[in-house]
């Protein structure tokens, strides 16, 4: 069984900052001034007013919801965003683990072959003050979750406690490194074809 969970909705909700744009591109289907989106498993909302903070950043979105659109009912709306309720949200500590090295072949490009020179200084970032659904409050150490559109996470075996969860990112949903590797391989293949056409292709590449 896939299981189920209870979601609480309140007057104040939190969404991802990336799910709002003041000046959206044509293919941006999330929230923007005057636009509608559907809250995942809940209602459709429309952004009526944008409130900026003292620093000029967007601090608050004042929206209205359409009571006739509960859980997919009513008209079809293309954009869907995830959310948490202010009254039920659980504070989380999240550790974003990345690759230990900044190069695919550590040390290969260093004159002395020192692989330590290619350590990734951003291999881990710890975020505090994150908010998650109430169902995460009592996550067991080692228990795994998919955080929607972000990646797969596991509750830390040592530091995560019921009521004070700490999550480690296991893998992202989009592998930027893999995409770059494919692009680099394709670029190398194109270069080889050009060399071959000119009659200067090497016999082997190691």
PDB file of C-alpha atoms in Angstrom:
ATOM      1  CA  UNK A   1       0.000   0.000   0.000  1.00  0.00           C
ATOM      2  CA  UNK A   2       1.167   3.531  -0.753  1.00  0.00           C
ATOM      3  CA  UNK A   3      -0.293   4.887   2.486  1.00  0.00           C
ATOM      4  CA  UNK A   4      -1.896   8.248   3.193  1.00  0.00           C
ATOM      5  CA  UNK A   5      -1.386  11.348   5.300  1.00  0.00           C
ATOM      6  CA  UNK A   6      -3.509  14.213   6.588  1.00  0.00           C
ATOM      7  CA  UNK A   7      -2.896  17.733   5.268  1.00  0.00           C
ATOM      8  CA  UNK A   8      -3.991  20.797   7.216  1.00  0.00           C
ATOM      9  CA  UNK A   9      -4.803  24.037   5.428  1.00  0.00           C
ATOM     10  CA  UNK A  10      -4.780  27.402   7.160  1.00  0.00           C
ATOM     11  CA  UNK A  11      -5.078  31.078   6.296  1.00  0.00           C
ATOM     12  CA  UNK A  12      -1.289  31.421   5.956  1.00  0.00           C
ATOM     13  CA  UNK A  13       0.624  29.018   3.726  1.00  0.00           C
ATOM     14  CA  UNK A  14       4.267  28.741   2.686  1.00  0.00           C
ATOM     15  CA  UNK A  15       5.418  27.914  -0.841  1.00  0.00           C
ATOM     16  CA  UNK A  16       8.845  27.632  -2.452  1.00  0.00           C
ATOM     17  CA  UNK A  17      10.265  31.055  -3.382  1.00  0.00           C
ATOM     18  CA  UNK A  18      11.066  29.638  -6.835  1.00  0.00           C
ATOM     19  CA  UNK A  19       7.364  28.950  -7.364  1.00  0.00           C
ATOM     20  CA  UNK A  20       6.630  32.680  -7.745  1.00  0.00           C
ATOM     21  CA  UNK A  21       7.811  35.151 -10.370  1.00  0.00           C
ATOM     22  CA  UNK A  22       7.020  38.860 -10.635  1.00  0.00           C
ATOM     23  CA  UNK A  23       7.712  38.786 -14.367  1.00  0.00           C
ATOM     24  CA  UNK A  24       7.198  35.189 -15.494  1.00  0.00           C
ATOM     25  CA  UNK A  25       8.558  33.773 -18.724  1.00  0.00           C
ATOM     26  CA  UNK A  26       6.028  32.376 -21.244  1.00  0.00           C
ATOM     27  CA  UNK A  27       6.640  28.807 -20.020  1.00  0.00           C
ATOM     28  CA  UNK A  28       6.393  29.627 -16.292  1.00  0.00           C
ATOM     29  CA  UNK A  29       3.236  27.898 -15.054  1.00  0.00           C
ATOM     30  CA  UNK A  30       3.526  28.612 -11.349  1.00  0.00           C
ATOM     31  CA  UNK A  31       2.326  31.609  -9.364  1.00  0.00           C
ATOM     32  CA  UNK A  32       2.625  35.203 -10.610  1.00  0.00           C
ATOM     33  CA  UNK A  33       0.577  38.399 -10.158  1.00  0.00           C
ATOM     34  CA  UNK A  34      -2.974  37.769 -11.348  1.00  0.00           C
ATOM     35  CA  UNK A  35      -2.266  34.144 -12.222  1.00  0.00           C
ATOM     36  CA  UNK A  36      -3.786  30.958 -10.833  1.00  0.00           C
ATOM     37  CA  UNK A  37      -2.156  27.735  -9.687  1.00  0.00           C
ATOM     38  CA  UNK A  38      -3.422  24.674  -7.916  1.00  0.00           C
ATOM     39  CA  UNK A  39      -2.120  23.807  -4.482  1.00  0.00           C
ATOM     40  CA  UNK A  40      -1.122  20.136  -4.584  1.00  0.00           C
ATOM     41  CA  UNK A  41      -4.050  18.030  -3.272  1.00  0.00           C
ATOM     42  CA  UNK A  42      -6.003  21.175  -2.353  1.00  0.00           C
ATOM     43  CA  UNK A  43      -7.549  24.250  -3.977  1.00  0.00           C
ATOM     44  CA  UNK A  44      -6.780  26.628  -6.821  1.00  0.00           C
ATOM     45  CA  UNK A  45      -5.512  30.036  -5.703  1.00  0.00           C
ATOM     46  CA  UNK A  46      -5.037  33.379  -7.479  1.00  0.00           C
ATOM     47  CA  UNK A  47      -2.358  35.925  -6.565  1.00  0.00           C
ATOM     48  CA  UNK A  48      -4.089  39.284  -6.022  1.00  0.00           C
ATOM     49  CA  UNK A  49      -1.365  41.353  -4.342  1.00  0.00           C
ATOM     50  CA  UNK A  50       2.397  41.251  -3.820  1.00  0.00           C
ATOM     51  CA  UNK A  51       3.917  42.691  -0.642  1.00  0.00           C
ATOM     52  CA  UNK A  52       7.612  43.593  -0.560  1.00  0.00           C
ATOM     53  CA  UNK A  53       9.812  43.713   2.521  1.00  0.00           C
ATOM     54  CA  UNK A  54      12.158  46.507   3.583  1.00  0.00           C
ATOM     55  CA  UNK A  55      14.932  44.868   1.555  1.00  0.00           C
ATOM     56  CA  UNK A  56      12.860  44.980  -1.619  1.00  0.00           C
ATOM     57  CA  UNK A  57      12.353  41.234  -1.815  1.00  0.00           C
ATOM     58  CA  UNK A  58       8.934  39.643  -2.082  1.00  0.00           C
ATOM     59  CA  UNK A  59       7.778  38.961   1.473  1.00  0.00           C
ATOM     60  CA  UNK A  60       4.116  38.055   1.122  1.00  0.00           C
ATOM     61  CA  UNK A  61       1.573  37.076  -1.516  1.00  0.00           C
ATOM     62  CA  UNK A  62      -2.068  37.854  -0.840  1.00  0.00           C
ATOM     63  CA  UNK A  63      -4.234  35.349  -2.594  1.00  0.00           C
ATOM     64  CA  UNK A  64      -7.788  34.106  -2.810  1.00  0.00           C
ATOM     65  CA  UNK A  65      -8.821  30.482  -3.172  1.00  0.00           C
ATOM     66  CA  UNK A  66     -11.644  29.006  -5.197  1.00  0.00           C
ATOM     67  CA  UNK A  67     -13.769  26.837  -2.922  1.00  0.00           C
ATOM     68  CA  UNK A  68     -15.169  24.906  -5.895  1.00  0.00           C
ATOM     69  CA  UNK A  69     -11.774  23.475  -6.867  1.00  0.00           C
ATOM     70  CA  UNK A  70     -11.021  21.239  -3.887  1.00  0.00           C
ATOM     71  CA  UNK A  71      -8.757  18.239  -4.681  1.00  0.00           C
ATOM     72  CA  UNK A  72      -8.860  18.577  -8.450  1.00  0.00           C
ATOM     73  CA  UNK A  73     -12.516  19.545  -8.800  1.00  0.00           C
ATOM     74  CA  UNK A  74     -13.647  22.302 -11.140  1.00  0.00           C
ATOM     75  CA  UNK A  75     -11.729  23.750 -14.068  1.00  0.00           C
ATOM     76  CA  UNK A  76      -8.369  22.491 -15.234  1.00  0.00           C
ATOM     77  CA  UNK A  77      -5.372  24.551 -14.107  1.00  0.00           C
ATOM     78  CA  UNK A  78      -1.950  23.862 -15.585  1.00  0.00           C
ATOM     79  CA  UNK A  79       0.336  24.971 -12.745  1.00  0.00           C
ATOM     80  CA  UNK A  80       0.652  22.990  -9.511  1.00  0.00           C
ATOM     81  CA  UNK A  81       2.778  23.986  -6.492  1.00  0.00           C
ATOM     82  CA  UNK A  82       3.483  22.259  -3.207  1.00  0.00           C
ATOM     83  CA  UNK A  83       2.930  24.016   0.083  1.00  0.00           C
ATOM     84  CA  UNK A  84       2.807  23.731   3.872  1.00  0.00           C
ATOM     85  CA  UNK A  85       0.430  25.288   6.361  1.00  0.00           C
ATOM     86  CA  UNK A  86       1.813  27.773   8.885  1.00  0.00           C
ATOM     87  CA  UNK A  87      -0.115  26.136  11.731  1.00  0.00           C
ATOM     88  CA  UNK A  88       1.042  22.589  10.955  1.00  0.00           C
ATOM     89  CA  UNK A  89       4.508  23.074   9.435  1.00  0.00           C
ATOM     90  CA  UNK A  90       7.449  21.330  11.116  1.00  0.00           C
ATOM     91  CA  UNK A  91      10.870  23.044  11.354  1.00  0.00           C
ATOM     92  CA  UNK A  92      13.541  20.980   9.600  1.00  0.00           C
ATOM     93  CA  UNK A  93      17.298  20.966   9.319  1.00  0.00           C
ATOM     94  CA  UNK A  94      18.337  19.884   5.837  1.00  0.00           C
ATOM     95  CA  UNK A  95      21.835  18.926   4.699  1.00  0.00           C
ATOM     96  CA  UNK A  96      22.493  19.205   0.993  1.00  0.00           C
ATOM     97  CA  UNK A  97      25.273  16.765   0.150  1.00  0.00           C
ATOM     98  CA  UNK A  98      27.054  17.141  -3.163  1.00  0.00           C
ATOM     99  CA  UNK A  99      30.049  15.482  -4.784  1.00  0.00           C
ATOM    100  CA  UNK A 100      33.208  15.293  -2.672  1.00  0.00           C
ATOM    101  CA  UNK A 101      35.333  16.434  -5.607  1.00  0.00           C
ATOM    102  CA  UNK A 102      34.825  19.308  -8.015  1.00  0.00           C
ATOM    103  CA  UNK A 103      36.336  17.429 -10.973  1.00  0.00           C
ATOM    104  CA  UNK A 104      35.261  14.114 -12.561  1.00  0.00           C
ATOM    105  CA  UNK A 105      38.904  12.880 -12.338  1.00  0.00           C
ATOM    106  CA  UNK A 106      40.393  14.369  -9.138  1.00  0.00           C
ATOM    107  CA  UNK A 107      44.027  15.400  -9.540  1.00  0.00           C
ATOM    108  CA  UNK A 108      44.168  14.668 -13.269  1.00  0.00           C
ATOM    109  CA  UNK A 109      44.491  18.339 -14.159  1.00  0.00           C
ATOM    110  CA  UNK A 110      46.872  19.181 -11.294  1.00  0.00           C
ATOM    111  CA  UNK A 111      50.614  19.415 -12.191  1.00  0.00           C
ATOM    112  CA  UNK A 112      51.558  17.208  -9.237  1.00  0.00           C
ATOM    113  CA  UNK A 113      48.472  14.983  -9.423  1.00  0.00           C
ATOM    114  CA  UNK A 114      47.258  16.214  -6.020  1.00  0.00           C
ATOM    115  CA  UNK A 115      43.649  15.037  -5.813  1.00  0.00           C
ATOM    116  CA  UNK A 116      43.106  17.012  -2.594  1.00  0.00           C
ATOM    117  CA  UNK A 117      43.354  20.205  -4.636  1.00  0.00           C
ATOM    118  CA  UNK A 118      40.077  19.217  -6.300  1.00  0.00           C
ATOM    119  CA  UNK A 119      38.058  18.804  -3.107  1.00  0.00           C
ATOM    120  CA  UNK A 120      34.686  20.472  -3.428  1.00  0.00           C
ATOM    121  CA  UNK A 121      34.385  23.230  -0.770  1.00  0.00           C
ATOM    122  CA  UNK A 122      30.615  23.142  -1.218  1.00  0.00           C
ATOM    123  CA  UNK A 123      30.211  19.405  -0.780  1.00  0.00           C
ATOM    124  CA  UNK A 124      27.740  19.992   2.055  1.00  0.00           C
ATOM    125  CA  UNK A 125      25.448  22.882   2.953  1.00  0.00           C
ATOM    126  CA  UNK A 126      23.304  22.846   6.070  1.00  0.00           C
ATOM    127  CA  UNK A 127      20.005  24.691   5.900  1.00  0.00           C
ATOM    128  CA  UNK A 128      18.120  25.579   9.072  1.00  0.00           C
ATOM    129  CA  UNK A 129      14.649  27.032   9.360  1.00  0.00           C
ATOM    130  CA  UNK A 130      13.222  24.873   6.571  1.00  0.00           C
ATOM    131  CA  UNK A 131       9.576  23.859   6.825  1.00  0.00           C
ATOM    132  CA  UNK A 132       7.970  20.506   6.057  1.00  0.00           C
ATOM    133  CA  UNK A 133       4.652  18.740   6.401  1.00  0.00           C
ATOM    134  CA  UNK A 134       3.514  17.631   9.849  1.00  0.00           C
ATOM    135  CA  UNK A 135       3.954  13.985   8.840  1.00  0.00           C
ATOM    136  CA  UNK A 136       7.747  14.506   8.916  1.00  0.00           C
ATOM    137  CA  UNK A 137       7.789  15.402  12.606  1.00  0.00           C
ATOM    138  CA  UNK A 138       8.338  11.847  13.830  1.00  0.00           C
ATOM    139  CA  UNK A 139      10.478  10.538  10.979  1.00  0.00           C
ATOM    140  CA  UNK A 140      12.533   7.554  12.123  1.00  0.00           C
ATOM    141  CA  UNK A 141      16.340   7.679  11.712  1.00  0.00           C
ATOM    142  CA  UNK A 142      17.138   6.320   8.271  1.00  0.00           C
ATOM    143  CA  UNK A 143      13.559   6.683   7.019  1.00  0.00           C
ATOM    144  CA  UNK A 144      13.479   7.876   3.407  1.00  0.00           C
ATOM    145  CA  UNK A 145      11.289  10.432   1.666  1.00  0.00           C
ATOM    146  CA  UNK A 146      10.925  12.135  -1.681  1.00  0.00           C
ATOM    147  CA  UNK A 147      10.647  15.890  -1.256  1.00  0.00           C
ATOM    148  CA  UNK A 148       8.583  16.956  -4.227  1.00  0.00           C
ATOM    149  CA  UNK A 149      10.610  18.432  -7.118  1.00  0.00           C
ATOM    150  CA  UNK A 150      13.727  18.549  -4.913  1.00  0.00           C
ATOM    151  CA  UNK A 151      15.079  15.032  -4.499  1.00  0.00           C
ATOM    152  CA  UNK A 152      15.289  12.036  -2.188  1.00  0.00           C
ATOM    153  CA  UNK A 153      16.154  12.508   1.480  1.00  0.00           C
ATOM    154  CA  UNK A 154      16.790  10.316   4.518  1.00  0.00           C
ATOM    155  CA  UNK A 155      16.474  11.178   8.200  1.00  0.00           C
ATOM    156  CA  UNK A 156      19.956  11.337   9.747  1.00  0.00           C
ATOM    157  CA  UNK A 157      20.889   8.204  11.687  1.00  0.00           C
ATOM    158  CA  UNK A 158      22.537  10.158  14.525  1.00  0.00           C
ATOM    159  CA  UNK A 159      21.207  13.710  14.684  1.00  0.00           C
ATOM    160  CA  UNK A 160      17.567  13.283  13.681  1.00  0.00           C
ATOM    161  CA  UNK A 161      15.178  12.970  16.620  1.00  0.00           C
ATOM    162  CA  UNK A 162      11.367  12.782  16.819  1.00  0.00           C
ATOM    163  CA  UNK A 163      10.135  16.357  16.933  1.00  0.00           C
ATOM    164  CA  UNK A 164      13.477  17.679  15.658  1.00  0.00           C
ATOM    165  CA  UNK A 165      14.123  15.991  12.301  1.00  0.00           C
ATOM    166  CA  UNK A 166      17.366  16.338  10.351  1.00  0.00           C
ATOM    167  CA  UNK A 167      17.379  15.213   6.726  1.00  0.00           C
ATOM    168  CA  UNK A 168      20.257  14.376   4.403  1.00  0.00           C
ATOM    169  CA  UNK A 169      19.831  14.747   0.667  1.00  0.00           C
ATOM    170  CA  UNK A 170      20.618  11.439  -1.001  1.00  0.00           C
ATOM    171  CA  UNK A 171      20.157  12.445  -4.653  1.00  0.00           C
ATOM    172  CA  UNK A 172      18.623  15.308  -6.587  1.00  0.00           C
ATOM    173  CA  UNK A 173      15.926  14.793  -9.177  1.00  0.00           C
ATOM    174  CA  UNK A 174      18.017  16.554 -11.824  1.00  0.00           C
ATOM    175  CA  UNK A 175      21.623  15.525 -12.377  1.00  0.00           C
ATOM    176  CA  UNK A 176      23.365  18.666 -13.657  1.00  0.00           C
ATOM    177  CA  UNK A 177      26.741  16.922 -13.621  1.00  0.00           C
ATOM    178  CA  UNK A 178      25.417  14.114 -15.777  1.00  0.00           C
ATOM    179  CA  UNK A 179      24.014  16.604 -18.270  1.00  0.00           C
ATOM    180  CA  UNK A 180      27.346  18.416 -18.455  1.00  0.00           C
ATOM    181  CA  UNK A 181      29.180  15.116 -18.931  1.00  0.00           C
ATOM    182  CA  UNK A 182      26.920  14.228 -21.866  1.00  0.00           C
ATOM    183  CA  UNK A 183      27.442  17.672 -23.382  1.00  0.00           C
ATOM    184  CA  UNK A 184      31.224  17.360 -22.973  1.00  0.00           C
ATOM    185  CA  UNK A 185      31.203  13.889 -24.571  1.00  0.00           C
ATOM    186  CA  UNK A 186      29.152  15.143 -27.514  1.00  0.00           C
ATOM    187  CA  UNK A 187      31.506  18.117 -27.955  1.00  0.00           C
ATOM    188  CA  UNK A 188      34.521  15.782 -27.930  1.00  0.00           C
ATOM    189  CA  UNK A 189      32.866  13.519 -30.511  1.00  0.00           C
ATOM    190  CA  UNK A 190      32.212  16.504 -32.774  1.00  0.00           C
ATOM    191  CA  UNK A 191      35.849  17.581 -32.440  1.00  0.00           C
ATOM    192  CA  UNK A 192      37.025  14.054 -33.343  1.00  0.00           C
ATOM    193  CA  UNK A 193      34.847  14.029 -36.454  1.00  0.00           C
ATOM    194  CA  UNK A 194      36.345  17.351 -37.555  1.00  0.00           C
ATOM    195  CA  UNK A 195      39.877  16.032 -37.047  1.00  0.00           C
ATOM    196  CA  UNK A 196      39.050  12.863 -38.944  1.00  0.00           C
ATOM    197  CA  UNK A 197      37.655  14.872 -41.859  1.00  0.00           C
ATOM    198  CA  UNK A 198      40.910  16.855 -41.960  1.00  0.00           C
ATOM    199  CA  UNK A 199      43.000  13.669 -41.910  1.00  0.00           C
ATOM    200  CA  UNK A 200      44.593  14.555 -38.543  1.00  0.00           C
ATOM    201  CA  UNK A 201      42.681  12.251 -36.243  1.00  0.00           C
ATOM    202  CA  UNK A 202      44.845  10.507 -33.607  1.00  0.00           C
ATOM    203  CA  UNK A 203      45.016   6.724 -33.686  1.00  0.00           C
ATOM    204  CA  UNK A 204      43.757   6.406 -30.121  1.00  0.00           C
ATOM    205  CA  UNK A 205      42.601   8.583 -27.264  1.00  0.00           C
ATOM    206  CA  UNK A 206      43.281   7.408 -23.710  1.00  0.00           C
TER     207      UNK A 206
END
